[in-house]
PDB file of C-alpha atoms in Angstrom:
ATOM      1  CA  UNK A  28      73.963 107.462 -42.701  1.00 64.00           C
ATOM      2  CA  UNK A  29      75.304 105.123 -39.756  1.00 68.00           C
ATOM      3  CA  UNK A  30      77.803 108.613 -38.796  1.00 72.00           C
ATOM      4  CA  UNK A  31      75.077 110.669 -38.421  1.00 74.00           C
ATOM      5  CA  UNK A  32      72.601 108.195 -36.392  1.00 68.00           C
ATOM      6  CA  UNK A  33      75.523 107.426 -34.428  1.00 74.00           C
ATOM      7  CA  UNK A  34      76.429 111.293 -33.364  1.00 74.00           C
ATOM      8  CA  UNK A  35      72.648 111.489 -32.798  1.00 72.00           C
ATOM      9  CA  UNK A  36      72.508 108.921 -30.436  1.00 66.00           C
ATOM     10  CA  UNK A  37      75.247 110.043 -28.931  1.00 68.00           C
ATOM     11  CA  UNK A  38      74.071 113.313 -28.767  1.00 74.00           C
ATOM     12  CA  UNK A  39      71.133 112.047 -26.325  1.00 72.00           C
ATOM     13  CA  UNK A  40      72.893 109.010 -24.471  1.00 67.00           C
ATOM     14  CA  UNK A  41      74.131 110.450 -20.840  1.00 66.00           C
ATOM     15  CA  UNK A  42      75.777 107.817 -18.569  1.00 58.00           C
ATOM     16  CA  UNK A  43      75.902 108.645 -15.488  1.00 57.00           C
ATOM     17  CA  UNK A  44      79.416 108.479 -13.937  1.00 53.00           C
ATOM     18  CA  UNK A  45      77.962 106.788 -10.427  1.00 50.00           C
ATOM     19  CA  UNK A  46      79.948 106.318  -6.930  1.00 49.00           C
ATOM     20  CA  UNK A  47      80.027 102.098  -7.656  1.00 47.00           C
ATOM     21  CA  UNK A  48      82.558 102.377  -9.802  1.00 45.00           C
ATOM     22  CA  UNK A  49      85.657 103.410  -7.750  1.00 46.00           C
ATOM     23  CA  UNK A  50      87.553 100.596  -7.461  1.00 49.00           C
ATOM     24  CA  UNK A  51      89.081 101.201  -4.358  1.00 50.00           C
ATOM     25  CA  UNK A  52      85.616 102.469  -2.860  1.00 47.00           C
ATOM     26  CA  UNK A  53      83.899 100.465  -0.858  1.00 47.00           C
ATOM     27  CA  UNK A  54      80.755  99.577  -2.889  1.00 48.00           C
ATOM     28  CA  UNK A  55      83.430  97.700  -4.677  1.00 47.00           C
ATOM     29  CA  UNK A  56      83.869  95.240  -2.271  1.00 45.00           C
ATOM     30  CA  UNK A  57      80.515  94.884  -1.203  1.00 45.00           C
ATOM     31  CA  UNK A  58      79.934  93.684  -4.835  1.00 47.00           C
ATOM     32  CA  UNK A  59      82.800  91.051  -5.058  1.00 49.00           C
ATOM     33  CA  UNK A  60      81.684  89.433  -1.564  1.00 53.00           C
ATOM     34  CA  UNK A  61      78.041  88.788  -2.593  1.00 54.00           C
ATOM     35  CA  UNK A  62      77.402  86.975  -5.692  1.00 55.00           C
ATOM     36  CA  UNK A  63      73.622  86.913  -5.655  1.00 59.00           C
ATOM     37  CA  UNK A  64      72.933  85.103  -8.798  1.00 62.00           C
ATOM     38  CA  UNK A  65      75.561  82.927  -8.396  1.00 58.00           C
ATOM     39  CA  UNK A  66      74.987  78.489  -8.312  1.00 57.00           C
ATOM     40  CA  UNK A  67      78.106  77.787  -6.188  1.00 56.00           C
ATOM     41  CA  UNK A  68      79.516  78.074  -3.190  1.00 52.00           C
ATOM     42  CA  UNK A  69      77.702  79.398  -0.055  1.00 53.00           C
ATOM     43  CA  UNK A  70      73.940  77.384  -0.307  1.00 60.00           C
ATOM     44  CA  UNK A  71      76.289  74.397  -0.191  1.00 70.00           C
ATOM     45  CA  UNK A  72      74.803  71.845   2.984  1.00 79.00           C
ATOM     46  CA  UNK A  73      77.302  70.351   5.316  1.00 86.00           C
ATOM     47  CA  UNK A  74      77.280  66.539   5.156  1.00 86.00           C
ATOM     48  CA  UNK A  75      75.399  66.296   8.812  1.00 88.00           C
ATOM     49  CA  UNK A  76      72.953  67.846   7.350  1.00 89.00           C
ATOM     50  CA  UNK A  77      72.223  65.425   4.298  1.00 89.00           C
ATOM     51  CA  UNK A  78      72.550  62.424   6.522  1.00 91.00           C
ATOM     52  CA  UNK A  79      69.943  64.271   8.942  1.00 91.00           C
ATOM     53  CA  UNK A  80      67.484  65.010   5.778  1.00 91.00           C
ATOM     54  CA  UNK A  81      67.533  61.425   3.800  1.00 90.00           C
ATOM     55  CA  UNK A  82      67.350  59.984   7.699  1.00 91.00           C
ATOM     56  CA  UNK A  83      64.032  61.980   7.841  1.00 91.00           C
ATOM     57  CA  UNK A  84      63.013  60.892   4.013  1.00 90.00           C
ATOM     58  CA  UNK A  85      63.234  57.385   4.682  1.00 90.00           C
ATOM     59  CA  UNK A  86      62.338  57.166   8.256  1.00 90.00           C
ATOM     60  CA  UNK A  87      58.711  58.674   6.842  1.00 89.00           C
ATOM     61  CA  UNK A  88      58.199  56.544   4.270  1.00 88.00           C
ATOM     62  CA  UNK A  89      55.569  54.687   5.807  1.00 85.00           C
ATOM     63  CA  UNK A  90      56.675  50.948   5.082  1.00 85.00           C
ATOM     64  CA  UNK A  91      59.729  51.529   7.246  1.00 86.00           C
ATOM     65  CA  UNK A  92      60.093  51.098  10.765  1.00 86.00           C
ATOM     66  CA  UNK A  93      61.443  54.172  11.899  1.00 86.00           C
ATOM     67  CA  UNK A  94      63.674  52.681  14.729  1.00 87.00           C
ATOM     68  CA  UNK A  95      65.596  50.533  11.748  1.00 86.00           C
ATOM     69  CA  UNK A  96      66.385  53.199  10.229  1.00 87.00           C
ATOM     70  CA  UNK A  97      70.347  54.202  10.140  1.00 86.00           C
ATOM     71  CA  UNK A  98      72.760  55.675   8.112  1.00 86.00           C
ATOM     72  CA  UNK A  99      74.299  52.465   6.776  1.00 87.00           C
ATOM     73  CA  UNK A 100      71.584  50.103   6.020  1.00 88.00           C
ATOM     74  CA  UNK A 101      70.282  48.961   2.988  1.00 90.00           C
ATOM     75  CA  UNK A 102      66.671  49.563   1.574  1.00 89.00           C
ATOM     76  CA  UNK A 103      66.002  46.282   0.397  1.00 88.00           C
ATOM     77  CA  UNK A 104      68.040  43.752   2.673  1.00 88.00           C
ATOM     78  CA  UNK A 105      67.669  45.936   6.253  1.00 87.00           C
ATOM     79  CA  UNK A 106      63.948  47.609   5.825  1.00 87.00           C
ATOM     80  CA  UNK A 107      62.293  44.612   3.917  1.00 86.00           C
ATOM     81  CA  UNK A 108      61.404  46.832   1.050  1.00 89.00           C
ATOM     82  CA  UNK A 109      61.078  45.898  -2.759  1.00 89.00           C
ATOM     83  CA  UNK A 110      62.361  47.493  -5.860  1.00 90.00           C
ATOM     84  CA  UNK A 111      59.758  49.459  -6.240  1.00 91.00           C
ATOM     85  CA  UNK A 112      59.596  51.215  -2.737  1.00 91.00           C
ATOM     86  CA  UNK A 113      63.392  51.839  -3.347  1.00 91.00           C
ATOM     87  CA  UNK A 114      62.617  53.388  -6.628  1.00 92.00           C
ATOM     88  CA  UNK A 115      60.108  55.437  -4.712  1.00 92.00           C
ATOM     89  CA  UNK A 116      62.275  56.666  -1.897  1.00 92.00           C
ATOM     90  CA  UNK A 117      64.760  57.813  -4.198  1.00 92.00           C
ATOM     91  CA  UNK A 118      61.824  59.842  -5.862  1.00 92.00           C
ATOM     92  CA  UNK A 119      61.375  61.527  -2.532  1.00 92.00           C
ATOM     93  CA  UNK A 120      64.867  62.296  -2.239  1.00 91.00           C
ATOM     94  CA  UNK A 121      64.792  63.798  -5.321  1.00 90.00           C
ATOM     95  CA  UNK A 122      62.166  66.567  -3.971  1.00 90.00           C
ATOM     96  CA  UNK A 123      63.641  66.818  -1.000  1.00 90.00           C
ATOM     97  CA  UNK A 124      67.115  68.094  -2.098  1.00 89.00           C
ATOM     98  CA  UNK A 125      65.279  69.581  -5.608  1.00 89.00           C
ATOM     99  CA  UNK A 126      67.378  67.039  -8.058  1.00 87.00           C
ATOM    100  CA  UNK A 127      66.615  65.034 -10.565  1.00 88.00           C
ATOM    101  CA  UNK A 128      68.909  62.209 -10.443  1.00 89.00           C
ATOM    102  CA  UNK A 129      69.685  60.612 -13.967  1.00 90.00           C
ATOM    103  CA  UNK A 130      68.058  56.961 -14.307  1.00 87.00           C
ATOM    104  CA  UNK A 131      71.331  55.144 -13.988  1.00 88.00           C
ATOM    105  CA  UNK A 132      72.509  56.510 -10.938  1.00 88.00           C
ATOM    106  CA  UNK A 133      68.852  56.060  -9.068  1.00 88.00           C
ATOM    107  CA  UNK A 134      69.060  52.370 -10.064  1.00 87.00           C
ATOM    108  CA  UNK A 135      72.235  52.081  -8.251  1.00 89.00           C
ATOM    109  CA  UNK A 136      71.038  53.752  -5.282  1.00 90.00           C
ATOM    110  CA  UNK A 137      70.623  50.955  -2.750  1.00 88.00           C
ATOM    111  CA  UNK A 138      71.179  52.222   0.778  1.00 89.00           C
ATOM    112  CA  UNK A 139      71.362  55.391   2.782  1.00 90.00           C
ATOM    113  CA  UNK A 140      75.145  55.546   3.021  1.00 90.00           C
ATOM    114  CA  UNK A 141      75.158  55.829  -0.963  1.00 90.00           C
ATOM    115  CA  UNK A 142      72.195  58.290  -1.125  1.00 90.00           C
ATOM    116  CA  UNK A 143      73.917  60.454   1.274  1.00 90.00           C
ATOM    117  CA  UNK A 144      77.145  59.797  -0.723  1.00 90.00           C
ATOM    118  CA  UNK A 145      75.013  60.847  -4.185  1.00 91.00           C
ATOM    119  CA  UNK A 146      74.026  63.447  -2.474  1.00 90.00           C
ATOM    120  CA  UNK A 147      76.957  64.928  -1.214  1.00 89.00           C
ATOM    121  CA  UNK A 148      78.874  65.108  -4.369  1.00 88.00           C
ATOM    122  CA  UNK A 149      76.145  66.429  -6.101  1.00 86.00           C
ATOM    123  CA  UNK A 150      76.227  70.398  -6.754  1.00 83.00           C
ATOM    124  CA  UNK A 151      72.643  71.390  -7.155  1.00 79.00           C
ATOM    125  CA  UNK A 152      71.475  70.210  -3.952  1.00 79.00           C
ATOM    126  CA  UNK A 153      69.836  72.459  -1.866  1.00 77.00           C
TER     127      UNK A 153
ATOM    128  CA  UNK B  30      41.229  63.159 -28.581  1.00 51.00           C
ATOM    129  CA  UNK B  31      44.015  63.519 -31.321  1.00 51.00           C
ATOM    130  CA  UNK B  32      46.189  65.222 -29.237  1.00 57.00           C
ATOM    131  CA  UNK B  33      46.190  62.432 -26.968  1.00 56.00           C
ATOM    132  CA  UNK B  34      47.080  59.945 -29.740  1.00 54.00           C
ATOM    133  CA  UNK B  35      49.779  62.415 -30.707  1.00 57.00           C
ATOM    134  CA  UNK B  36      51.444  62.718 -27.673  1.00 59.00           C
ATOM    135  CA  UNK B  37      51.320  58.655 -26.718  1.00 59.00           C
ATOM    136  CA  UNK B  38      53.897  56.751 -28.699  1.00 66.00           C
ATOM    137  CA  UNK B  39      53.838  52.988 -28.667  1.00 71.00           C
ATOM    138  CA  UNK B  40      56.980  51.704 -28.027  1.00 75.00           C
ATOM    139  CA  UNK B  41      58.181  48.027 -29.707  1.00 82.00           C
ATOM    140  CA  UNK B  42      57.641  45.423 -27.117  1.00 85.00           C
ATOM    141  CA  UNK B  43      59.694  44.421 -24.531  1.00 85.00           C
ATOM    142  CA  UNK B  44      62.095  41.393 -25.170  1.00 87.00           C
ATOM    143  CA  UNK B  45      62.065  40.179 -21.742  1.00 90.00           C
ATOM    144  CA  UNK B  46      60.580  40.264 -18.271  1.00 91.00           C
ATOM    145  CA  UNK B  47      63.774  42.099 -17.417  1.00 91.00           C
ATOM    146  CA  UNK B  48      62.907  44.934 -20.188  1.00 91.00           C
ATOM    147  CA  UNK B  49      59.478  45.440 -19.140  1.00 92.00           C
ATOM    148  CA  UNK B  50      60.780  45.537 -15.378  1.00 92.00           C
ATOM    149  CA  UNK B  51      62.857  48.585 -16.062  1.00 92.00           C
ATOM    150  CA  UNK B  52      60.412  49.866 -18.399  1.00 92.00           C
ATOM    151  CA  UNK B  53      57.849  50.013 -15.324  1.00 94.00           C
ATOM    152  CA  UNK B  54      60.591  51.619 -13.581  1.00 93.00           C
ATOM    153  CA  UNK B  55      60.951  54.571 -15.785  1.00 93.00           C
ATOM    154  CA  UNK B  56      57.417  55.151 -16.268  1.00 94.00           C
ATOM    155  CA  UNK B  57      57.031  55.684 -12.309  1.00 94.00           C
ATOM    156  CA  UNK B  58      59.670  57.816 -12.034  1.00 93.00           C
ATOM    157  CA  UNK B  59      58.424  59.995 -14.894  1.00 93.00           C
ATOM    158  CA  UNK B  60      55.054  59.481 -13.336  1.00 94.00           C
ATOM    159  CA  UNK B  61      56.430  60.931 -10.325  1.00 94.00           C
ATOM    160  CA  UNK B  62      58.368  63.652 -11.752  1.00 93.00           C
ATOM    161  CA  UNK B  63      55.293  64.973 -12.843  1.00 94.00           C
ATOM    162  CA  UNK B  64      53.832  65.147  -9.788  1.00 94.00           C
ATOM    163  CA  UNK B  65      54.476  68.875  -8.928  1.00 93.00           C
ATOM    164  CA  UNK B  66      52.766  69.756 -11.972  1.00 93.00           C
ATOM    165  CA  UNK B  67      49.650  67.659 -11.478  1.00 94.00           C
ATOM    166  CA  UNK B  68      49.192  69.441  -7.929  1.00 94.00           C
ATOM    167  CA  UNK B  69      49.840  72.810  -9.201  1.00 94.00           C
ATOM    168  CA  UNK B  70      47.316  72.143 -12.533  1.00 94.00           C
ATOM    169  CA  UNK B  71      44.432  70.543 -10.276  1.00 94.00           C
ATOM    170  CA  UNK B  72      44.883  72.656  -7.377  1.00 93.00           C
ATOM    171  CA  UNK B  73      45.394  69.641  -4.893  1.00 93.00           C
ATOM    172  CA  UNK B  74      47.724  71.359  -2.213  1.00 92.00           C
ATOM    173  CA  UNK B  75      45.289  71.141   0.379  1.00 91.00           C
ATOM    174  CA  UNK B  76      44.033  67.885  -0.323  1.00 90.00           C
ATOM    175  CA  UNK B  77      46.991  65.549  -0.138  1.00 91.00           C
ATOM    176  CA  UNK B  78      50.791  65.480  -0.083  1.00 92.00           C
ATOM    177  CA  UNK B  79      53.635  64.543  -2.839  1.00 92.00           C
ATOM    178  CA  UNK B  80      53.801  61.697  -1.100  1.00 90.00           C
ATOM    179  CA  UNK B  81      50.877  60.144  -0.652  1.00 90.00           C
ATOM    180  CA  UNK B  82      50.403  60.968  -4.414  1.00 92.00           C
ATOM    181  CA  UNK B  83      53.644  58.454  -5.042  1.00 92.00           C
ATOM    182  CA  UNK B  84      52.448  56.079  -2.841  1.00 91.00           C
ATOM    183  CA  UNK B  85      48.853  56.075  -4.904  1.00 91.00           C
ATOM    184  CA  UNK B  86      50.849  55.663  -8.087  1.00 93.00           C
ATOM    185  CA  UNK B  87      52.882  52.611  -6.569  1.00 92.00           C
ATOM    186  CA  UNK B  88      49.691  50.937  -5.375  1.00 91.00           C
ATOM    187  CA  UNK B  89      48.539  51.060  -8.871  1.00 91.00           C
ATOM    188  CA  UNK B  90      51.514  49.826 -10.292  1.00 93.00           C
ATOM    189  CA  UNK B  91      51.835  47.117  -7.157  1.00 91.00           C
ATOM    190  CA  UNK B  92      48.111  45.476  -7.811  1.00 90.00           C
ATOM    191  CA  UNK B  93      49.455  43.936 -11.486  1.00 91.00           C
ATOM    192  CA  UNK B  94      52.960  42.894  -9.922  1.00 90.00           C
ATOM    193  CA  UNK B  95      51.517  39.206  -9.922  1.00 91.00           C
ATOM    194  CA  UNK B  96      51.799  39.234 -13.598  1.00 91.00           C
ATOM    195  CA  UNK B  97      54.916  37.884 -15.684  1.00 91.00           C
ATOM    196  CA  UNK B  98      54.336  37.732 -19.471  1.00 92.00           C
ATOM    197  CA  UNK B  99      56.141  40.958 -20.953  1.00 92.00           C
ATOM    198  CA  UNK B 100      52.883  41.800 -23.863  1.00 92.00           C
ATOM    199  CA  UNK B 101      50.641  42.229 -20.648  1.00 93.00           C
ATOM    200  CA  UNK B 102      53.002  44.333 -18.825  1.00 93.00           C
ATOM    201  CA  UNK B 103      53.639  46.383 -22.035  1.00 93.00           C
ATOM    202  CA  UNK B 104      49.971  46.792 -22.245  1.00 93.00           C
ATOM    203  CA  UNK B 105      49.329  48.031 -18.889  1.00 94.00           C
ATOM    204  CA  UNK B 106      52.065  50.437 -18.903  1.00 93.00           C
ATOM    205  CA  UNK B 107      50.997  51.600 -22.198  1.00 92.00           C
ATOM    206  CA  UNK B 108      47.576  52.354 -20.397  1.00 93.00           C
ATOM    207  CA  UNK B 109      49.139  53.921 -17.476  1.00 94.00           C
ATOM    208  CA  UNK B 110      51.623  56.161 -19.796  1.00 93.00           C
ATOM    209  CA  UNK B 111      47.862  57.048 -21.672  1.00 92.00           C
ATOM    210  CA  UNK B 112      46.456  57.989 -17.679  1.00 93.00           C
ATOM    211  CA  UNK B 113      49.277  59.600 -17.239  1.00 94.00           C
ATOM    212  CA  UNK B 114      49.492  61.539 -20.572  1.00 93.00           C
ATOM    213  CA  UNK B 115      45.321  62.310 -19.751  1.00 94.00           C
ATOM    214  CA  UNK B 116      46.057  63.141 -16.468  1.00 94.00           C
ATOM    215  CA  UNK B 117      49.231  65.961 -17.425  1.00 94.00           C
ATOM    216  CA  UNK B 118      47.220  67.301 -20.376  1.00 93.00           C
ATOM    217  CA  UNK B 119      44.162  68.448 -18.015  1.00 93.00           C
ATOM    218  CA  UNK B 120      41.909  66.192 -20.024  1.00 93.00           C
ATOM    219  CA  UNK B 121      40.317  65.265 -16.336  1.00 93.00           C
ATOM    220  CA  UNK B 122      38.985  67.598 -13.629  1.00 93.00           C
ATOM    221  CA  UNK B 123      39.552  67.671 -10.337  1.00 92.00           C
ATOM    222  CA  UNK B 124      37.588  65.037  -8.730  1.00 89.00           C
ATOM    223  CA  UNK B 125      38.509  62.724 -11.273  1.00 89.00           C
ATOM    224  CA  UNK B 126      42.217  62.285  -9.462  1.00 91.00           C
ATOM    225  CA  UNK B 127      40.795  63.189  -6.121  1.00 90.00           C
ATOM    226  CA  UNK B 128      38.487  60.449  -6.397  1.00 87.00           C
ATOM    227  CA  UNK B 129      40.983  58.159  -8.058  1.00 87.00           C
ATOM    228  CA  UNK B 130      44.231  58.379  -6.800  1.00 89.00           C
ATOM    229  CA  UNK B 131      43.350  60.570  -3.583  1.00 87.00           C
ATOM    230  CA  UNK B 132      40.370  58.981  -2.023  1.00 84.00           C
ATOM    231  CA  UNK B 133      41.311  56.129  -3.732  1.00 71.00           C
ATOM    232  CA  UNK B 134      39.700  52.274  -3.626  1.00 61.00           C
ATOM    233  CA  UNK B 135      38.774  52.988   0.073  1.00 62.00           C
ATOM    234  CA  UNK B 136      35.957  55.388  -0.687  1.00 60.00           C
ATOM    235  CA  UNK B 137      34.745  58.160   1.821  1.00 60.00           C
ATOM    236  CA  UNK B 138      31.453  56.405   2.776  1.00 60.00           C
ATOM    237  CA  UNK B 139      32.520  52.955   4.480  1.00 62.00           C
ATOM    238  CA  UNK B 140      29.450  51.214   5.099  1.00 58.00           C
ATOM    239  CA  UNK B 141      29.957  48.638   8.136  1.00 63.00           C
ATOM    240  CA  UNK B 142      26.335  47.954   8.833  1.00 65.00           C
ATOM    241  CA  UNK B 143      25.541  44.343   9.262  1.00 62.00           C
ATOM    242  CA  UNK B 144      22.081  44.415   6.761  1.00 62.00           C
ATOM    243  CA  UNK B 145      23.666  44.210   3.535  1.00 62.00           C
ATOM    244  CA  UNK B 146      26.380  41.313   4.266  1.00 66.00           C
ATOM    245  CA  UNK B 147      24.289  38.569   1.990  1.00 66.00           C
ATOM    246  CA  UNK B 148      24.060  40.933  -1.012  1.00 70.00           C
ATOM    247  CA  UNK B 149      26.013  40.303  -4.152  1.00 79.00           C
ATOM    248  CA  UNK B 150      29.062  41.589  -4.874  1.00 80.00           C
ATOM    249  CA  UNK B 151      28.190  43.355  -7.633  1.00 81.00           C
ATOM    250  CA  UNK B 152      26.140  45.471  -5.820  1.00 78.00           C
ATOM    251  CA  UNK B 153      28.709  45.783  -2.814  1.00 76.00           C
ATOM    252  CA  UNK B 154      31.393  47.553  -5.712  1.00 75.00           C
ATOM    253  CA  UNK B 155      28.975  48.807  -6.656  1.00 76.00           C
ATOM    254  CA  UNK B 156      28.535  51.045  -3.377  1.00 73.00           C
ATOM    255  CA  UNK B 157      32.242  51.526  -2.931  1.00 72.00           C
ATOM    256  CA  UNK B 158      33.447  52.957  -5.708  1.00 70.00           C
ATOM    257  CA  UNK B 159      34.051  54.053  -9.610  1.00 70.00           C
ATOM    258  CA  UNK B 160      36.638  52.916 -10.223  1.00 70.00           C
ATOM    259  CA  UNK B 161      38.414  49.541 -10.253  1.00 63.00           C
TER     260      UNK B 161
END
């Protein structure tokens, strides 16, 4: 019974012996170099870039005095903001770089130097 | 109704101030977390920002940050968890949270004319808004 479904299916299954195959070809290469629905490596951001980003986060949070605003200082002690406004800024680095940071790492998220820091070592940010 | 009731599940009560704190904590940031979903459900792109929506939520949660016994707190964050839970399930419409959390306390009519300034105050909320 499974012999003779099997030699019919056979009997009607073609596959089609195509050019991207050849291993030496190169179509080959092309596929190796671009991993389309890959998570790592090249959307990674350069660390300029996430200290340029959370500066922009935080310097538009409207409590905050823009000029104060640097990549060392601390939310509370430096901006004059409460616990809450910090929990809220991390929030909005959250959409920014599309995380979700767990809620024992946002508590001890404190300044920009270790947002950026969070940030930098995290994979998934984009 | 009952699926409200379903999906809001009282917790035990906080032990200390400390508790509650955190407790308030978690419920913003699960408050905000479900912000992209509240736009996309009531259509509020065009209307207001992520933002602005987090800094609506914070002003709620900053008008009852006078308070200091741990029951009260519990209660109002079991209310807000309830809004919240309302709010997610699409058991409002759209100028509900427009009117609430976009427009907010302000209201769009701001009446500065000098006529009214003797009238009671009950009649003055009474102009402004909806909600309190």
């Amino acid at each position: 019974m499974a012999s003779a479904l099997r030699s019919a299916v056979l009997r009607h299954i073609r596959v089609p012996v195509a050019e991207t195959l050849t291993l030496n070809g190169s179509k080959w290469s092309l596929i190796s170099n671009v991993r389309s629905m890959s998570s790592h490596g090249d959307d990674h951001i350069t660390k300029e870039e996430i200290i340029h980003r959370v500066l922009d986060v935080v310097k538009s949070f409207p409590k905050v005095d823009p000029s104060k605003v640097a990549p060392d200082v601390h939310f509370q002690k430096d901006l004059g903001l409460d616990s809450l406004d910090n929990v809220e800024i991390v929030m909005a680095l959250e959409e920014e770089f599309k995380l979700e940071i767990p809620d024992k790492e946002a508590d001890k998220i404190d300044s920009c130097s270790l947002a950026i820091e969070y940030i930098h070592n995290h994979p998934m940010a984009s | 109704m009952s699926f409200t009731l379903r999906s809001v599940k009282v917790a035990p009560n906080s032990a200390s101030l400390e508790e509650a704190r955190i407790r308030v904590f978690d419920f913003f940031r699960s408050a905000c977390r479900s912000i992209p979903t509240i736009m996309d459900i009531y259509n509020l792109d065009d209307v207001v920002t992520p933002s602005q929506l987090r800094a609506s939520i914070a002003s709620q949660i900053r008008k009852n940050c006078h308070i200091t016994n741990p029951k009260v707190i519990d209660m109002l964050l079991f209310k807000g968890i309830e809004e919240l839970n309302n709010v997610v399930e699409h058991a409002k419409q759209r100028h509900h949270i427009i009117g609430q959390y976009v427009v907010g306390s302000g209201g769009l009519v701001q009446d500065v004319g000098t006529k009214d300034q003797a009238n009671s105050n009950f009649l003055k909320n009474f102009y402004e808004t909806n909600y309190f």
